[in-house]
Amino acid sequence: MLQKITTPKKADWENLCKRPSLSRKDLDQTVQQVFSEIKRNGDNAVKKYTNFFDHAIIEDLKVSDKEIQESICLVGEELKKAIALARSNIEKFHTAQIEQKQVIETSMGVNCWRESRAIENIGIYIPGGSAPLFSTVLMLGIPAKIAGCRNIILCTPPDKNGIINPIILYVAQLIGITSVYKIGGIQAIGAMALGTETVPKIDKIFGPGNQFVTAAKQAVLNYGVAIDLPAGPSEVLVIADKSSNPEFIAADLLSQAEHGPDSQVILVSDEETVIDRTIVALKNQTEDLPRKETVIKALQNSKAILLQSINDCIDFSNLYAPEHLILASEDANDFASRINNAGSVFLGNFSCESAGDYASGTNHTLPTNGHAKNYSGVSLDSFVKKITFQEISREGIQNIGPAIEILAEAEQLLAHKNAVTLRLKSLRDV
Amino acid sequence: MLQKITTPKKADWENLCKRPSLSRKDLDQTVQQVFSEIKRNGDNAVKKYTNFFDHAIIEDLKVSDKEIQESICLVGEELKKAIALARSNIEKFHTAQIEQKQVIETSMGVNCWRESRAIENIGIYIPGGSAPLFSTVLMLGIPAKIAGCRNIILCTPPDKNGIINPIILYVAQLIGITSVYKIGGIQAIGAMALGTETVPKIDKIFGPGNQFVTAAKQAVLNYGVAIDLPAGPSEVLVIADKSSNPEFIAADLLSQAEHGPDSQVILVSDEETVIDRTIVALKNQTEDLPRKETVIKALQNSKAILLQSINDCIDFSNLYAPEHLILASEDANDFASRINNAGSVFLGNFSCESAGDYASGTNHTLPTNGHAKNYSGVSLDSFVKKITFQEISREGIQNIGPAIEILAEAEQLLAHKNAVTLRLKSLRDV
């Protein structure tokens, strides 16, 4: 069960904010070996490692149209309708993030603006395992499509029979993923970063994964490939007061805890009774969960902290910088403006984290492990570059040119100065 | 002189887009040694390495108020006025990037929005050397200030006498940098990433640097610190047609070439006479430059490429993905919409790159080395996190809750489902 801590000293807060340390094995050598073999042997190397790591013999790495078509029949109507609702909300929220061109005349005759351009080649990684994480296909594929990315490919490991879960294939075709490949782990990340006969070289790789995938994603930065976010286990922090519902809080903490034994959940409150009731509710609700063992392990990393005031709770939360932050209070709106560090914030007793995980429309790919201090979650921005443009007229260069000459000379960059001097001279000579 | 290439086959384009390979020495061990010593000994380690690398004995790492005040007297009025113009334009362009809160009701009762929050602690690195790169202080400090970052610190190496160039100090105080430290190289990046008695721990580090700084910036990612952009030498690509001015093109190519011997400049055109005249102009203009030797080395990495059409020129440029792209043509506006990969684009014969480097208002910290395919340049966005918020009413959870239950069950995440089920039940029970 999670550890209860009563009004710790501020000096101890930083320690309480520490995440369970990641026992990240040194996988760099393995990653380098797989990558260099993919560079030499392309598809054959990918197939070799798919056999080695996933125990599957794959003839065609690319999922066929036939398999895609079959998947459509294998997904039930009720699930299709739920997916359609989630898709619609995610589309609405991310479409609103399209930026309109706005021309700024900074000096007379000097017009500057930004335009977004899609990153051309996007790779989405979806882990395998028992549950098909199709919601992440929605969260990454939909904004990529709205951004206008040309190639949006998806890699996910096959099971031992070479099969991909049909819900993943159904969602991929629904939202317009270009191609799906039966590749997992290091070899998937390597194939996307380097390109093979079958897999196109990708500009940016998105998606969660185990420690092999994490190590491989870190390595692709050396190949000029970008990634979505640094990796870390999922986490939630709940700020509760006397208006909170302990049953709801317990359910939210558990929905985070079931992600994995290294997940972390934190409850902070200025009301001891809320903490105590939540702990009772946690015990009761845990009993019925199929992932009970995972949940119990995650709760061992977790804390319920009584603090002296809601202000302290907010300060603590900003120091922790949680991936998910639930303001489980009727006064949530008053707290929200003081939140500085969080991935996604859920206001009030009816905004549960599962809503954001699936269907409210916000993105669920968020900064973990304290990175909410310096990274945003995935949004439409993650799939575009914002290019600056400037158009300077004859009048414009006459207005700012003399200043540029002075500035360039002060930096001892005389060729920079000369580029202006020549232009100003040409205008005087006319 | 730069290499002239006439209508190369498309198959050869990718090879022509290769940057001079970076002879990046393996500095990881040096970086780790300096970092671990800073972790153990703080300021003393920083001072030791300042003595070792910069040959300066520094008593007070932090620049004093007295030094700042003196710097104000040491900068001439003409330069102050030029800095004021640059500052004003940079402020206008970056202030326009402030995003307004926009609440999207994705389903009835489900309100989602984003709010920007400043990254609290920002570190700016400014290299030393003969020229004081105060323009980069403007480009990084101004948007940090607009974003509302709480601590904006600046590290720059002192000269042998422990002195920082007064123009840097003048600009730092002008735009409201919190503190300036006399620290350079690996020890500067390490001090900001780890924090010492004097230097606060920083969330994100910005700014250019040599190979030591580059290696150190790469290493801070492992400490949870973010950085602005992957590093690489500066570069420009010019697209020219018969309406271009060869003298201007030559001046623009040279203003890039003077940055360093590893800079690269590329001219592509559908007009052989423009290329030939530019080469003549290059030779003439090079003669008078104080950085002639640097320029000549950079030109050896550089190419003038004749292509069959302006369309080919644009395709080539998109493949090269230049940091700076000059559309040196009267038809620049027609080309601009087809530019997909570039850091910053300059339209027409009077939009010289120096304008963007100093004073037009756009940012000069841009993606190099082909990263314009998957990274944006520095903007206000670089200094904030965009946090998503959601507020779901009783009606809202009733609208989307049943879909969330189905989706969570399909992913076998039953605690996620339960968080919704409990809430829906509580509403039925009322």
Short mmCIF file of C-alpha atoms in Angstrom, two decimals, chain B residues 61-287:
data_model
loop_
_atom_site.label_atom_id
_atom_site.label_comp_id
_atom_site.label_asym_id
_atom_site.label_seq_id
_atom_site.Cartn_x
_atom_site.Cartn_y
_atom_site.Cartn_z
CA LEU B 61 32.03 33.47 -10.69
CA LYS B 62 29.10 35.85 -10.77
CA VAL B 63 29.55 39.15 -12.55
CA SER B 64 29.14 41.97 -10.02
CA ASP B 65 26.68 44.84 -10.20
CA LYS B 66 29.69 47.15 -10.45
CA GLU B 67 30.94 45.37 -13.58
CA ILE B 68 27.45 45.57 -15.09
CA GLN B 69 27.19 49.29 -14.32
CA GLU B 70 30.62 49.94 -15.83
CA SER B 71 29.64 48.13 -19.00
CA ILE B 72 26.84 50.63 -19.56
CA CYS B 73 29.42 53.42 -19.81
CA LEU B 74 31.72 51.42 -22.07
CA VAL B 75 29.24 50.93 -24.93
CA GLY B 76 28.92 53.79 -27.42
CA GLU B 77 25.67 55.59 -28.11
CA GLU B 78 25.55 54.60 -31.77
CA LEU B 79 25.80 50.91 -30.88
CA LYS B 80 23.21 51.35 -28.11
CA LYS B 81 20.77 52.80 -30.64
CA ALA B 82 21.36 49.95 -33.07
CA ILE B 83 20.82 47.43 -30.25
CA ALA B 84 17.59 49.23 -29.31
CA LEU B 85 16.24 48.85 -32.85
CA ALA B 86 17.13 45.15 -32.97
CA ARG B 87 15.58 44.66 -29.54
CA SER B 88 12.37 46.39 -30.53
CA ASN B 89 11.93 44.27 -33.66
CA ILE B 90 12.78 41.00 -31.90
CA GLU B 91 10.27 41.90 -29.19
CA LYS B 92 7.52 42.67 -31.69
CA PHE B 93 7.99 39.43 -33.60
CA HIS B 94 8.18 37.21 -30.52
CA THR B 95 5.39 38.96 -28.60
CA ALA B 96 3.08 38.15 -31.51
CA GLN B 97 3.79 34.47 -30.80
CA ILE B 98 1.93 34.59 -27.48
CA GLU B 99 -0.91 32.11 -27.81
CA GLN B 100 -4.40 33.02 -26.69
CA LYS B 101 -6.30 30.49 -24.61
CA GLN B 102 -8.91 28.79 -26.77
CA VAL B 103 -11.45 26.52 -25.07
CA ILE B 104 -12.74 23.71 -27.29
CA GLU B 105 -15.93 21.90 -26.29
CA THR B 106 -15.14 18.57 -27.92
CA SER B 107 -18.35 16.91 -26.69
CA MET B 108 -21.15 18.61 -24.79
CA GLY B 109 -19.82 19.24 -21.27
CA VAL B 110 -16.21 18.36 -22.18
CA ASN B 111 -14.05 21.49 -22.33
CA CYS B 112 -10.39 21.22 -23.33
CA TRP B 113 -7.74 23.90 -23.76
CA ARG B 114 -4.03 24.66 -23.62
CA GLU B 115 -2.24 27.24 -21.52
CA SER B 116 1.39 28.25 -21.86
CA ARG B 117 3.58 28.36 -18.80
CA ALA B 118 7.13 29.65 -18.79
CA ILE B 119 9.96 27.21 -18.22
CA GLU B 120 11.19 28.56 -14.90
CA ASN B 121 14.97 28.38 -15.16
CA ILE B 122 16.71 29.19 -18.42
CA GLY B 123 20.44 29.09 -19.12
CA ILE B 124 21.99 30.92 -22.06
CA TYR B 125 25.49 30.03 -23.21
CA ILE B 126 27.45 32.60 -25.18
CA PRO B 127 30.83 31.51 -26.55
CA GLY B 128 33.94 33.59 -25.99
CA GLY B 129 36.61 34.28 -28.55
CA SER B 130 37.55 37.44 -30.36
CA ALA B 131 34.03 38.69 -31.15
CA PRO B 132 31.34 39.30 -28.52
CA LEU B 133 28.21 37.49 -29.77
CA PHE B 134 25.79 39.87 -28.08
CA SER B 135 23.20 39.37 -30.84
CA THR B 136 22.62 35.86 -29.50
CA VAL B 137 21.98 37.34 -26.04
CA LEU B 138 19.19 39.37 -27.66
CA MET B 139 17.81 36.39 -29.59
CA LEU B 140 17.62 34.12 -26.54
CA GLY B 141 17.08 36.57 -23.69
CA ILE B 142 14.22 38.55 -25.23
CA PRO B 143 11.83 35.63 -25.85
CA ALA B 144 12.75 34.14 -22.45
CA LYS B 145 11.71 37.43 -20.87
CA ILE B 146 8.46 37.63 -22.90
CA ALA B 147 7.65 34.05 -21.90
CA GLY B 148 8.01 35.05 -18.25
CA CYS B 149 10.88 32.74 -17.30
CA ARG B 150 11.77 33.40 -13.68
CA ASN B 151 15.54 32.90 -13.76
CA ILE B 152 17.39 33.67 -16.97
CA ILE B 153 21.09 33.20 -16.44
CA LEU B 154 23.96 33.64 -18.85
CA CYS B 155 27.32 31.88 -18.85
CA THR B 156 30.19 33.06 -21.00
CA PRO B 157 33.93 32.44 -20.66
CA PRO B 158 36.11 35.24 -19.27
CA ASP B 159 39.30 36.31 -20.99
CA LYS B 160 42.66 35.62 -19.30
CA ASN B 161 42.16 38.64 -17.06
CA GLY B 162 38.76 37.46 -15.91
CA ILE B 163 36.92 40.07 -17.99
CA ILE B 164 33.66 39.66 -19.94
CA ASN B 165 33.15 41.85 -23.01
CA PRO B 166 31.14 44.91 -21.91
CA ILE B 167 28.71 44.72 -24.85
CA ILE B 168 27.54 41.33 -23.58
CA LEU B 169 27.08 42.71 -20.08
CA TYR B 170 25.32 45.79 -21.41
CA VAL B 171 22.83 43.73 -23.43
CA ALA B 172 22.30 41.30 -20.54
CA GLN B 173 21.26 44.06 -18.12
CA LEU B 174 19.26 45.83 -20.82
CA ILE B 175 16.94 42.91 -21.47
CA GLY B 176 16.76 41.73 -17.88
CA ILE B 177 19.01 38.68 -17.63
CA THR B 178 18.95 37.64 -13.96
CA SER B 179 22.67 36.90 -13.51
CA VAL B 180 25.78 36.55 -15.63
CA TYR B 181 28.54 34.07 -14.77
CA LYS B 182 32.17 34.04 -15.92
CA ILE B 183 32.14 30.41 -16.91
CA GLY B 184 32.75 28.80 -20.30
CA GLY B 185 32.87 25.40 -22.00
CA ILE B 186 32.01 22.09 -20.39
CA GLN B 187 32.15 23.58 -16.89
CA ALA B 188 29.51 26.19 -17.80
CA ILE B 189 27.10 23.60 -19.15
CA GLY B 190 27.82 21.31 -16.19
CA ALA B 191 27.28 24.07 -13.62
CA MET B 192 23.91 24.97 -15.18
CA ALA B 193 22.78 21.35 -15.47
CA LEU B 194 23.81 20.32 -11.98
CA GLY B 195 23.70 23.57 -10.02
CA THR B 196 26.45 24.74 -7.66
CA GLU B 197 26.60 27.04 -4.60
CA THR B 198 26.61 30.04 -6.98
CA VAL B 199 24.94 28.81 -10.18
CA PRO B 200 21.27 27.75 -9.96
CA LYS B 201 20.20 24.46 -11.54
CA ILE B 202 18.66 25.19 -14.93
CA ASP B 203 15.75 23.47 -16.75
CA LYS B 204 16.76 24.24 -20.35
CA ILE B 205 20.05 25.36 -21.89
CA PHE B 206 20.27 27.47 -25.06
CA GLY B 207 23.08 28.76 -27.20
CA PRO B 208 25.90 27.89 -29.57
CA GLY B 209 29.35 26.59 -28.76
CA ASN B 210 32.39 24.65 -29.83
CA GLN B 211 32.73 20.87 -29.78
CA PHE B 212 33.25 20.83 -26.00
CA VAL B 213 30.03 22.75 -25.42
CA THR B 214 28.21 20.56 -27.95
CA ALA B 215 29.32 17.36 -26.22
CA ALA B 216 28.35 18.77 -22.82
CA LYS B 217 24.93 19.91 -24.07
CA GLN B 218 24.28 16.42 -25.40
CA ALA B 219 25.20 14.97 -22.01
CA VAL B 220 22.77 17.12 -20.00
CA LEU B 221 19.81 15.30 -21.56
CA ASN B 222 20.70 12.43 -19.22
CA TYR B 223 20.20 14.75 -16.25
CA GLY B 224 16.67 15.76 -17.21
CA VAL B 225 17.79 19.09 -18.65
CA ALA B 226 16.46 20.12 -22.08
CA ILE B 227 18.42 21.89 -24.82
CA ASP B 228 17.41 24.20 -27.66
CA LEU B 229 18.59 22.34 -30.76
CA PRO B 230 21.11 19.74 -31.93
CA ALA B 231 24.31 21.50 -32.97
CA GLY B 232 25.95 21.90 -36.34
CA PRO B 233 27.92 24.46 -38.37
CA SER B 234 26.00 27.37 -39.88
CA GLU B 235 24.88 27.16 -43.52
CA VAL B 236 23.00 29.03 -46.23
CA LEU B 237 21.44 27.98 -49.52
CA VAL B 238 20.63 30.59 -52.15
CA ILE B 239 18.14 29.94 -54.95
CA ALA B 240 18.88 32.36 -57.79
CA ASP B 241 17.33 33.02 -61.19
CA LYS B 242 17.84 35.61 -63.91
CA SER B 243 16.33 38.33 -61.71
CA SER B 244 19.01 37.82 -59.01
CA ASN B 245 21.91 40.17 -58.31
CA PRO B 246 25.24 38.24 -58.34
CA GLU B 247 26.99 40.85 -56.17
CA PHE B 248 24.31 40.49 -53.48
CA ILE B 249 24.41 36.70 -53.69
CA ALA B 250 28.18 36.69 -53.30
CA ALA B 251 27.94 38.97 -50.28
CA ASP B 252 25.31 36.71 -48.68
CA LEU B 253 27.36 33.57 -49.33
CA LEU B 254 30.41 35.26 -47.79
CA SER B 255 28.52 36.43 -44.73
CA GLN B 256 27.77 32.78 -44.03
CA ALA B 257 31.26 31.59 -44.94
CA GLU B 258 32.92 33.97 -42.45
CA HIS B 259 31.28 32.15 -39.52
CA GLY B 260 33.86 29.38 -39.58
CA PRO B 261 35.92 27.08 -41.79
CA ASP B 262 33.28 24.35 -41.36
CA SER B 263 30.41 26.59 -42.56
CA GLN B 264 28.82 25.61 -45.85
CA VAL B 265 27.26 27.77 -48.53
CA ILE B 266 25.30 26.46 -51.52
CA LEU B 267 24.12 28.31 -54.59
CA VAL B 268 21.56 26.65 -56.86
CA SER B 269 20.29 28.29 -60.02
CA ASP B 270 18.74 27.59 -63.39
CA GLU B 271 20.94 30.31 -64.94
CA GLU B 272 24.58 29.51 -65.64
CA THR B 273 25.48 33.19 -66.14
CA VAL B 274 24.25 34.01 -62.62
CA ILE B 275 26.46 31.26 -61.22
CA ASP B 276 29.50 32.39 -63.19
CA ARG B 277 29.04 36.03 -62.27
CA THR B 278 28.55 35.12 -58.62
CA ILE B 279 31.83 33.20 -58.65
CA VAL B 280 33.62 36.25 -60.04
CA ALA B 281 31.99 38.48 -57.42
CA LEU B 282 32.96 36.00 -54.69
CA LYS B 283 36.60 36.21 -55.71
CA ASN B 284 36.57 40.01 -55.73
CA GLN B 285 34.71 40.44 -52.46
CA THR B 286 36.80 37.85 -50.61
CA GLU B 287 39.95 39.89 -51.16
#
